[in-house]
Amino acid sequence: MLNVSDIHVPILMFEIKRICCIGAGYVGGPTCSVIAQMCPEITVTVVDVNESRIKAWNSDPLPIYEPGLKEVVESCRGKNLFFSTDIPSAIKDADLVFISVNTPTKTYGMGKGRAADLKFIESCARQIVEVSDGYKIVTEKSTVPVRAAESIRRIFDANNKPSLNLQVLSNPEFLAEGTAVRDLKEPDRVLIGGDETPEGQRAIRALCAVYEHWVPKSRIITTNTWSSELSKL
């Protein structure tokens, strides 16, 4: 007799159409600008609490200088690339949320002067739970200590919205100052880590599909979340 659990059900593909990036700094700004240029059918919104930084991204000159970045931003800003301070709306509308906020060194408590302070990342996780509903992929893009995804998951698991399904991925950046745009357009590799579950693999596949617009599949490496975080360090 065949059990229902023995039947293989294919994982349905999830297509990312709207991306939100929390954090308009050195990682979030260039990364999402290149994604917007390479994926014209995806709407990308970069948000930040710093109004002057967002204003600079919407003007000339930009808040950071990288060779080629100005041309990338100007090619898609106002089309499918937007910079905003309306964080709740951008999160709510997004299929995928990058967390690209600062992880400063702790200034008090255990690990003072050495360990990374996850307060900004955890604050983002709480805000995502507060304004989200349905299915959403949340991706660490900041440089984080190993097991940071676990602290995000703990916050997600504590939510009481039965319809909310949040998948956590790790997608560390490997950018060097002065070559960030080239590093994004011609990466040696793209690393994506997620849960080894059907839902986790579905989320990984969705993010892979974004990068596959311009990165050869052979350079996109997938693994579990912990290994992805560890590889960056």
PDB file of C-alpha atoms in Angstrom, residues 65-71 178-182:
ATOM      1  CA  TYR A  65      31.678  56.613  -4.946  1.00  0.00           C
ATOM      2  CA  GLU A  66      32.439  53.432  -6.860  1.00  0.00           C
ATOM      3  CA  PRO A  67      33.649  53.342 -10.479  1.00  0.00           C
ATOM      4  CA  GLY A  68      30.632  52.696 -12.721  1.00  0.00           C
ATOM      5  CA  LEU A  69      28.026  53.000  -9.953  1.00  0.00           C
ATOM      6  CA  LYS A  70      26.654  56.375 -11.105  1.00  0.00           C
ATOM      7  CA  GLU A  71      25.968  55.007 -14.580  1.00  0.00           C
ATOM      8  CA  GLY A 178      37.050  50.364  -5.710  1.00  0.00           C
ATOM      9  CA  THR A 179      35.829  47.302  -7.631  1.00  0.00           C
ATOM     10  CA  ALA A 180      32.343  46.808  -6.134  1.00  0.00           C
ATOM     11  CA  VAL A 181      30.418  47.186  -9.402  1.00  0.00           C
ATOM     12  CA  ARG A 182      32.752  44.815 -11.241  1.00  0.00           C
TER      13      ARG A 182
END
